Amino acid sequence: MPVYSVGYPQFADSQKSIIESAIDFHIHSSPDVIPRRLDDFEVAKFAASAHMKAVVLKNHYGSTAARAVLVNKIVPEIQVFGGVVLNHSAGGINPDAVEAMHRIGRKYGKVVWLPTVDAANHLKVFHKSGIGIKVAENGKILPETAAVLKIVARDNLVLETGHISSEEVMAVVAEANLLNIKNILITHAMADVPGLSLENLQTAAQMGAFLELAFVNDLMGENAADEGHRNWHHVSINQMVAAIKLIGAEHFVLSTDLGRKPDPLPTEGYKLFVKKLIGEGISQPEIDLMMKQNPARLLGI
């Protein structure tokens, strides 16, 4: 039975958790189009049992803002945030979808992702058919993108770049700076999408954007447990560590991007992620910056 239907059993996690007070900015849960290991309430309960501070629920096809409001009522031991991904199901680059998400979710409706699975860049990189969504052309953002960014700036939301191209990412970050948007996160910054170079990563960080490192990228590649992840390139822990040492932990945010059935539970994946980073020479103060302080700054908590 779901954990929320049987009286909230206390999980055996009485010892200090390696991810205590951590924030996971990227978890996929059910209900969803893609089968998921846990539903929203279970994600929150497992995170609370690990003494985490907050999680962000992401869904490529529907807003998670209203879902977050409900989960916060049922599992008050942890803060749960949601948002909207501007794919075709949200009307594309749709300012009205952003307005509705924030009005419904209020303080828990916090994150705006630019297109992911429907981004023109995503379709191109993974050789998929369909009409892709662009947010910028020839280095300039489109009018509808500008309208979305103005709402993000006005309401102090978090802007995530999704699966758009590296050129679009740099154009968006530049425009966000002009609008004084404080909370920018480059979605799984080292993955195939957006496909940023190290130079791009350094420039985006210098412009004030945070760079997301997602544990799921270390699980991807031709030998991935999940079939859907075998057409993505593997991003090793060593590559992530090299980027952290080059650019500085003050510019990074850790997340898991977990939720598929063959993959670890998000909390277990997060613990493993932290252990691997420490094993490769990342210090505890650097871990704390990336898993606690930086994401808390983005969410305003």
mmCIF file of C-alpha atoms in Angstrom:
data_model
loop_
_atom_site.group_PDB
_atom_site.id
_atom_site.type_symbol
_atom_site.label_atom_id
_atom_site.label_comp_id
_atom_site.label_asym_id
_atom_site.label_seq_id
_atom_site.Cartn_x
_atom_site.Cartn_y
_atom_site.Cartn_z
ATOM 1 C CA MET A 1 0.000 0.000 0.000
ATOM 2 C CA PRO A 2 1.160 3.593 -0.524
ATOM 3 C CA VAL A 3 3.025 4.966 2.470
ATOM 4 C CA TYR A 4 0.498 7.745 2.981
ATOM 5 C CA SER A 5 -2.395 5.318 3.373
ATOM 6 C CA VAL A 6 -1.025 3.284 6.255
ATOM 7 C CA GLY A 7 -0.418 5.826 8.979
ATOM 8 C CA TYR A 8 2.954 7.200 7.914
ATOM 9 C CA PRO A 9 5.270 4.450 9.134
ATOM 10 C CA GLN A 10 8.543 5.709 10.544
ATOM 11 C CA PHE A 11 11.393 4.548 8.356
ATOM 12 C CA ALA A 12 14.474 3.142 10.070
ATOM 13 C CA ASP A 13 16.774 6.132 9.618
ATOM 14 C CA SER A 14 17.518 7.280 13.140
ATOM 15 C CA GLN A 15 21.227 7.908 12.484
ATOM 16 C CA LYS A 16 22.390 11.208 11.021
ATOM 17 C CA SER A 17 21.699 11.131 7.292
ATOM 18 C CA ILE A 18 24.469 12.004 4.830
ATOM 19 C CA ILE A 19 21.858 14.100 3.022
ATOM 20 C CA GLU A 20 20.408 15.779 6.108
ATOM 21 C CA SER A 21 19.025 19.244 5.202
ATOM 22 C CA ALA A 22 19.695 18.555 1.510
ATOM 23 C CA ILE A 23 17.446 19.759 -1.309
ATOM 24 C CA ASP A 24 16.770 17.657 -4.405
ATOM 25 C CA PHE A 25 15.831 20.046 -7.214
ATOM 26 C CA HIS A 26 14.801 17.374 -9.710
ATOM 27 C CA ILE A 27 12.607 14.345 -8.938
ATOM 28 C CA HIS A 28 10.096 12.649 -11.254
ATOM 29 C CA SER A 29 7.093 11.018 -9.576
ATOM 30 C CA SER A 30 3.688 9.663 -10.483
ATOM 31 C CA PRO A 31 1.105 10.371 -11.716
ATOM 32 C CA ASP A 32 2.988 10.663 -14.991
ATOM 33 C CA VAL A 33 2.988 9.553 -18.615
ATOM 34 C CA ILE A 34 6.200 7.607 -17.923
ATOM 35 C CA PRO A 35 6.008 4.874 -15.245
ATOM 36 C CA ARG A 36 7.587 6.063 -11.985
ATOM 37 C CA ARG A 37 8.782 4.238 -8.869
ATOM 38 C CA LEU A 38 7.083 6.533 -6.365
ATOM 39 C CA ASP A 39 4.130 8.867 -6.249
ATOM 40 C CA ASP A 40 4.348 12.437 -4.930
ATOM 41 C CA PHE A 41 3.483 11.489 -1.345
ATOM 42 C CA GLU A 42 5.974 8.638 -1.246
ATOM 43 C CA VAL A 43 8.749 10.885 -2.577
ATOM 44 C CA ALA A 44 8.038 13.374 0.205
ATOM 45 C CA LYS A 45 7.881 10.717 2.914
ATOM 46 C CA PHE A 46 11.162 9.093 1.911
ATOM 47 C CA ALA A 47 12.831 12.512 1.729
ATOM 48 C CA ALA A 48 11.475 13.443 5.164
ATOM 49 C CA SER A 49 12.764 10.163 6.582
ATOM 50 C CA ALA A 50 16.249 11.098 5.341
ATOM 51 C CA HIS A 51 15.880 14.484 7.096
ATOM 52 C CA MET A 52 16.043 16.419 3.853
ATOM 53 C CA LYS A 53 14.872 20.029 3.734
ATOM 54 C CA ALA A 54 13.002 20.159 0.422
ATOM 55 C CA VAL A 55 12.348 18.506 -2.935
ATOM 56 C CA VAL A 56 11.156 19.796 -6.299
ATOM 57 C CA LEU A 57 8.688 17.668 -8.289
ATOM 58 C CA LYS A 58 9.087 17.797 -12.052
ATOM 59 C CA ASN A 59 6.787 16.512 -14.795
ATOM 60 C CA HIS A 60 7.365 17.002 -18.520
ATOM 61 C CA TYR A 61 3.639 17.005 -19.323
ATOM 62 C CA GLY A 62 1.752 18.671 -16.481
ATOM 63 C CA SER A 63 2.189 21.291 -13.787
ATOM 64 C CA THR A 64 3.250 20.005 -10.378
ATOM 65 C CA ALA A 65 2.321 23.185 -8.488
ATOM 66 C CA ALA A 66 -1.112 22.039 -7.259
ATOM 67 C CA ARG A 67 0.341 18.622 -6.451
ATOM 68 C CA ALA A 68 3.004 20.269 -4.305
ATOM 69 C CA VAL A 69 0.379 22.211 -2.357
ATOM 70 C CA LEU A 70 -1.428 18.979 -1.479
ATOM 71 C CA VAL A 71 1.741 17.081 -0.568
ATOM 72 C CA ASN A 72 2.782 19.843 1.818
ATOM 73 C CA LYS A 73 -0.506 19.376 3.667
ATOM 74 C CA ILE A 74 -0.128 15.608 3.928
ATOM 75 C CA VAL A 75 3.630 15.440 4.613
ATOM 76 C CA PRO A 76 4.432 18.662 6.493
ATOM 77 C CA GLU A 77 7.848 17.430 7.676
ATOM 78 C CA ILE A 78 9.439 18.580 4.417
ATOM 79 C CA GLN A 79 8.879 21.364 1.909
ATOM 80 C CA VAL A 80 7.752 20.259 -1.543
ATOM 81 C CA PHE A 81 7.880 22.587 -4.544
ATOM 82 C CA GLY A 82 6.493 22.292 -8.053
ATOM 83 C CA GLY A 83 6.381 24.149 -11.312
ATOM 84 C CA VAL A 84 5.584 23.924 -14.990
ATOM 85 C CA VAL A 85 7.549 22.723 -18.012
ATOM 86 C CA LEU A 86 6.783 24.746 -21.130
ATOM 87 C CA ASN A 87 6.296 21.817 -23.504
ATOM 88 C CA HIS A 88 3.444 21.451 -26.011
ATOM 89 C CA SER A 89 1.099 20.171 -23.288
ATOM 90 C CA ALA A 90 1.427 23.555 -21.526
ATOM 91 C CA GLY A 91 0.897 25.450 -24.767
ATOM 92 C CA GLY A 92 4.615 25.835 -25.430
ATOM 93 C CA ILE A 93 6.209 29.128 -24.388
ATOM 94 C CA ASN A 94 3.000 30.175 -22.724
ATOM 95 C CA PRO A 95 2.962 33.070 -20.220
ATOM 96 C CA ASP A 96 -0.594 32.139 -19.175
ATOM 97 C CA ALA A 97 0.616 28.681 -18.061
ATOM 98 C CA VAL A 98 3.299 30.310 -15.921
ATOM 99 C CA GLU A 99 0.778 32.726 -14.386
ATOM 100 C CA ALA A 100 -1.647 29.899 -13.566
ATOM 101 C CA MET A 101 1.071 27.682 -12.104
ATOM 102 C CA HIS A 102 2.223 30.365 -9.686
ATOM 103 C CA ARG A 103 -1.276 31.502 -8.731
ATOM 104 C CA ILE A 104 -2.309 27.923 -7.934
ATOM 105 C CA GLY A 105 0.902 26.891 -6.203
ATOM 106 C CA ARG A 106 1.670 30.251 -4.587
ATOM 107 C CA LYS A 107 4.913 29.877 -2.646
ATOM 108 C CA TYR A 108 5.155 26.212 -3.663
ATOM 109 C CA GLY A 109 4.629 26.928 -7.373
ATOM 110 C CA LYS A 110 8.146 28.157 -7.892
ATOM 111 C CA VAL A 111 9.911 26.667 -10.936
ATOM 112 C CA VAL A 112 9.564 27.428 -14.661
ATOM 113 C CA TRP A 113 11.345 25.020 -16.995
ATOM 114 C CA LEU A 114 11.855 25.982 -20.608
ATOM 115 C CA PRO A 115 10.970 23.169 -23.063
ATOM 116 C CA THR A 116 12.400 19.720 -22.378
ATOM 117 C CA VAL A 117 11.192 16.743 -24.432
ATOM 118 C CA ASP A 118 9.502 19.060 -26.966
ATOM 119 C CA ALA A 119 12.475 21.413 -27.385
ATOM 120 C CA ALA A 120 13.720 21.591 -30.969
ATOM 121 C CA ASN A 121 17.198 20.827 -29.641
ATOM 122 C CA HIS A 122 15.982 17.701 -27.802
ATOM 123 C CA LEU A 123 14.332 16.356 -30.955
ATOM 124 C CA LYS A 124 17.468 17.053 -32.983
ATOM 125 C CA VAL A 125 19.921 15.500 -30.504
ATOM 126 C CA PHE A 126 17.873 12.322 -30.025
ATOM 127 C CA HIS A 127 16.769 12.031 -33.681
ATOM 128 C CA LYS A 128 13.058 12.323 -32.929
ATOM 129 C CA SER A 129 10.366 13.589 -35.272
ATOM 130 C CA GLY A 130 7.931 16.362 -34.516
ATOM 131 C CA ILE A 131 7.691 20.111 -34.372
ATOM 132 C CA GLY A 132 10.166 21.349 -31.813
ATOM 133 C CA ILE A 133 9.919 24.475 -29.695
ATOM 134 C CA LYS A 134 12.595 27.156 -29.821
ATOM 135 C CA VAL A 135 13.044 29.928 -27.298
ATOM 136 C CA ALA A 136 15.589 31.958 -29.265
ATOM 137 C CA GLU A 137 16.836 32.346 -32.823
ATOM 138 C CA ASN A 138 20.076 33.876 -34.083
ATOM 139 C CA GLY A 139 21.134 34.630 -30.531
ATOM 140 C CA LYS A 140 18.001 36.612 -29.671
ATOM 141 C CA ILE A 141 15.148 35.374 -27.519
ATOM 142 C CA LEU A 142 11.683 35.237 -29.046
ATOM 143 C CA PRO A 143 8.913 37.625 -27.901
ATOM 144 C CA GLU A 144 6.978 34.874 -26.106
ATOM 145 C CA THR A 145 10.135 33.887 -24.226
ATOM 146 C CA ALA A 146 10.626 37.511 -23.186
ATOM 147 C CA ALA A 147 7.059 37.555 -21.833
ATOM 148 C CA VAL A 148 7.737 34.444 -19.721
ATOM 149 C CA LEU A 149 11.003 35.875 -18.392
ATOM 150 C CA LYS A 150 9.236 39.057 -17.306
ATOM 151 C CA ILE A 151 6.828 36.993 -15.182
ATOM 152 C CA VAL A 152 9.736 35.047 -13.685
ATOM 153 C CA ALA A 153 11.451 38.332 -12.793
ATOM 154 C CA ARG A 154 8.285 39.934 -11.398
ATOM 155 C CA ASP A 155 7.338 36.992 -9.167
ATOM 156 C CA ASN A 156 10.902 35.969 -8.231
ATOM 157 C CA LEU A 157 10.487 32.469 -9.675
ATOM 158 C CA VAL A 158 13.229 29.994 -10.575
ATOM 159 C CA LEU A 159 14.085 29.814 -14.270
ATOM 160 C CA GLU A 160 15.382 26.448 -15.509
ATOM 161 C CA THR A 161 16.705 26.039 -19.024
ATOM 162 C CA GLY A 162 15.338 22.572 -19.850
ATOM 163 C CA HIS A 163 16.631 20.808 -22.958
ATOM 164 C CA ILE A 164 17.160 23.812 -25.235
ATOM 165 C CA SER A 165 20.418 24.224 -27.188
ATOM 166 C CA SER A 166 23.621 25.695 -25.822
ATOM 167 C CA GLU A 167 23.150 28.784 -28.012
ATOM 168 C CA GLU A 168 19.637 29.266 -26.659
ATOM 169 C CA VAL A 169 20.848 28.764 -23.086
ATOM 170 C CA MET A 170 23.419 31.528 -23.435
ATOM 171 C CA ALA A 171 20.868 33.884 -25.014
ATOM 172 C CA VAL A 172 18.369 33.186 -22.215
ATOM 173 C CA VAL A 173 20.932 33.702 -19.451
ATOM 174 C CA ALA A 174 22.023 37.003 -21.033
ATOM 175 C CA GLU A 175 18.423 38.240 -21.255
ATOM 176 C CA ALA A 176 17.654 37.032 -17.733
ATOM 177 C CA ASN A 177 20.560 39.117 -16.494
ATOM 178 C CA LEU A 178 19.160 42.195 -18.187
ATOM 179 C CA LEU A 179 15.846 41.577 -16.425
ATOM 180 C CA ASN A 180 17.641 41.104 -13.089
ATOM 181 C CA ILE A 181 16.413 37.522 -12.702
ATOM 182 C CA LYS A 182 18.261 36.200 -9.663
ATOM 183 C CA ASN A 183 17.342 32.520 -9.772
ATOM 184 C CA ILE A 184 18.648 30.710 -12.867
ATOM 185 C CA LEU A 185 19.501 27.015 -12.997
ATOM 186 C CA ILE A 186 21.002 25.300 -16.043
ATOM 187 C CA THR A 187 19.182 21.952 -16.184
ATOM 188 C CA HIS A 188 21.569 18.926 -15.990
ATOM 189 C CA ALA A 189 24.243 21.228 -17.342
ATOM 190 C CA MET A 190 26.702 18.507 -18.417
ATOM 191 C CA ALA A 191 24.210 16.252 -20.222
ATOM 192 C CA ASP A 192 23.613 15.806 -23.988
ATOM 193 C CA VAL A 193 20.910 18.408 -23.689
ATOM 194 C CA PRO A 194 21.739 21.269 -23.374
ATOM 195 C CA GLY A 195 25.176 20.098 -24.578
ATOM 196 C CA LEU A 196 27.173 22.946 -23.078
ATOM 197 C CA SER A 197 30.930 23.154 -23.452
ATOM 198 C CA LEU A 198 33.138 23.791 -20.419
ATOM 199 C CA GLU A 199 33.570 27.332 -21.720
ATOM 200 C CA ASN A 200 29.780 27.729 -21.835
ATOM 201 C CA LEU A 201 29.536 26.432 -18.267
ATOM 202 C CA GLN A 202 32.147 28.908 -17.071
ATOM 203 C CA THR A 203 30.475 31.811 -18.864
ATOM 204 C CA ALA A 204 26.997 30.950 -17.562
ATOM 205 C CA ALA A 205 28.374 30.689 -14.023
ATOM 206 C CA GLN A 206 30.132 34.040 -14.360
ATOM 207 C CA MET A 207 26.792 35.513 -15.456
ATOM 208 C CA GLY A 208 25.162 34.293 -12.243
ATOM 209 C CA ALA A 209 23.498 31.058 -13.330
ATOM 210 C CA PHE A 210 23.750 27.943 -11.190
ATOM 211 C CA LEU A 211 24.742 24.686 -12.888
ATOM 212 C CA GLU A 212 22.805 21.520 -12.067
ATOM 213 C CA LEU A 213 24.666 18.235 -11.684
ATOM 214 C CA ALA A 214 22.201 15.341 -11.890
ATOM 215 C CA PHE A 215 23.123 11.912 -10.538
ATOM 216 C CA VAL A 216 21.046 10.203 -13.220
ATOM 217 C CA ASN A 217 23.622 11.261 -15.830
ATOM 218 C CA ASP A 218 26.150 8.957 -14.142
ATOM 219 C CA LEU A 219 23.656 6.094 -14.640
ATOM 220 C CA MET A 220 23.134 6.801 -18.336
ATOM 221 C CA GLY A 221 24.901 5.364 -21.351
ATOM 222 C CA GLU A 222 24.759 2.184 -23.410
ATOM 223 C CA ASN A 223 24.668 0.002 -20.281
ATOM 224 C CA ALA A 224 21.963 1.967 -18.445
ATOM 225 C CA ALA A 225 19.405 -0.050 -16.484
ATOM 226 C CA ASP A 226 16.604 1.993 -18.027
ATOM 227 C CA GLU A 227 16.211 1.517 -21.769
ATOM 228 C CA GLY A 228 15.234 5.154 -22.238
ATOM 229 C CA HIS A 229 18.604 6.266 -20.892
ATOM 230 C CA ARG A 230 20.772 4.208 -23.244
ATOM 231 C CA ASN A 231 20.762 6.826 -25.980
ATOM 232 C CA TRP A 232 22.193 9.452 -23.611
ATOM 233 C CA HIS A 233 25.941 9.768 -23.060
ATOM 234 C CA HIS A 234 27.360 8.769 -19.698
ATOM 235 C CA VAL A 235 28.575 11.718 -17.613
ATOM 236 C CA SER A 236 30.959 10.250 -15.057
ATOM 237 C CA ILE A 237 31.479 11.386 -11.477
ATOM 238 C CA ASN A 238 35.072 12.156 -12.475
ATOM 239 C CA GLN A 239 33.851 14.555 -15.172
ATOM 240 C CA MET A 240 31.528 16.256 -12.691
ATOM 241 C CA VAL A 241 34.319 16.561 -10.116
ATOM 242 C CA ALA A 242 36.640 18.090 -12.722
ATOM 243 C CA ALA A 243 33.983 20.711 -13.546
ATOM 244 C CA ILE A 244 33.443 21.500 -9.861
ATOM 245 C CA LYS A 245 37.181 21.986 -9.312
ATOM 246 C CA LEU A 246 37.500 24.143 -12.427
ATOM 247 C CA ILE A 247 34.472 26.391 -11.923
ATOM 248 C CA GLY A 248 33.915 26.230 -8.159
ATOM 249 C CA ALA A 249 31.292 24.540 -5.982
ATOM 250 C CA GLU A 250 29.650 27.903 -5.327
ATOM 251 C CA HIS A 251 28.183 27.697 -8.836
ATOM 252 C CA PHE A 252 26.672 24.186 -8.677
ATOM 253 C CA VAL A 253 23.466 22.551 -7.446
ATOM 254 C CA LEU A 254 23.171 18.803 -6.858
ATOM 255 C CA SER A 255 20.053 16.859 -7.819
ATOM 256 C CA THR A 256 19.153 13.290 -8.717
ATOM 257 C CA ASP A 257 16.696 13.521 -11.664
ATOM 258 C CA LEU A 258 15.592 10.057 -10.549
ATOM 259 C CA GLY A 259 12.166 8.470 -10.708
ATOM 260 C CA ARG A 260 12.278 5.737 -13.373
ATOM 261 C CA LYS A 261 11.508 2.251 -12.111
ATOM 262 C CA PRO A 262 14.889 0.554 -12.786
ATOM 263 C CA ASP A 263 16.836 3.346 -11.085
ATOM 264 C CA PRO A 264 17.535 3.821 -7.346
ATOM 265 C CA LEU A 265 15.035 5.585 -5.126
ATOM 266 C CA PRO A 266 15.775 9.320 -5.136
ATOM 267 C CA THR A 267 16.985 9.421 -1.520
ATOM 268 C CA GLU A 268 19.219 6.387 -1.996
ATOM 269 C CA GLY A 269 20.571 7.812 -5.241
ATOM 270 C CA TYR A 270 21.294 11.132 -3.552
ATOM 271 C CA LYS A 271 23.233 9.419 -0.760
ATOM 272 C CA LEU A 272 25.265 7.442 -3.296
ATOM 273 C CA PHE A 273 25.911 10.618 -5.315
ATOM 274 C CA VAL A 274 27.304 12.423 -2.267
ATOM 275 C CA LYS A 275 29.452 9.447 -1.258
ATOM 276 C CA LYS A 276 30.926 9.220 -4.772
ATOM 277 C CA LEU A 277 31.706 12.950 -4.880
ATOM 278 C CA ILE A 278 33.408 12.807 -1.487
ATOM 279 C CA GLY A 279 35.308 9.719 -2.617
ATOM 280 C CA GLU A 280 36.683 11.721 -5.545
ATOM 281 C CA GLY A 281 37.958 14.561 -3.403
ATOM 282 C CA ILE A 282 35.031 16.970 -3.013
ATOM 283 C CA SER A 283 35.050 18.369 0.521
ATOM 284 C CA GLN A 284 32.105 18.447 2.921
ATOM 285 C CA PRO A 285 31.900 22.272 2.782
ATOM 286 C CA GLU A 286 31.683 22.023 -1.022
ATOM 287 C CA ILE A 287 28.990 19.338 -0.736
ATOM 288 C CA ASP A 288 27.042 21.550 1.668
ATOM 289 C CA LEU A 289 27.193 24.455 -0.777
ATOM 290 C CA MET A 290 25.856 22.347 -3.643
ATOM 291 C CA MET A 291 23.212 20.302 -1.844
ATOM 292 C CA LYS A 292 22.034 22.793 0.802
ATOM 293 C CA GLN A 293 22.987 26.444 0.468
ATOM 294 C CA ASN A 294 22.813 27.025 -3.282
ATOM 295 C CA PRO A 295 19.456 25.292 -3.862
ATOM 296 C CA ALA A 296 18.010 26.958 -0.761
ATOM 297 C CA ARG A 297 19.031 30.314 -2.197
ATOM 298 C CA LEU A 298 17.242 29.515 -5.456
ATOM 299 C CA LEU A 299 14.035 28.535 -3.644
ATOM 300 C CA GLY A 300 14.240 31.363 -1.108
ATOM 301 C CA ILE A 301 14.111 29.053 1.924
#
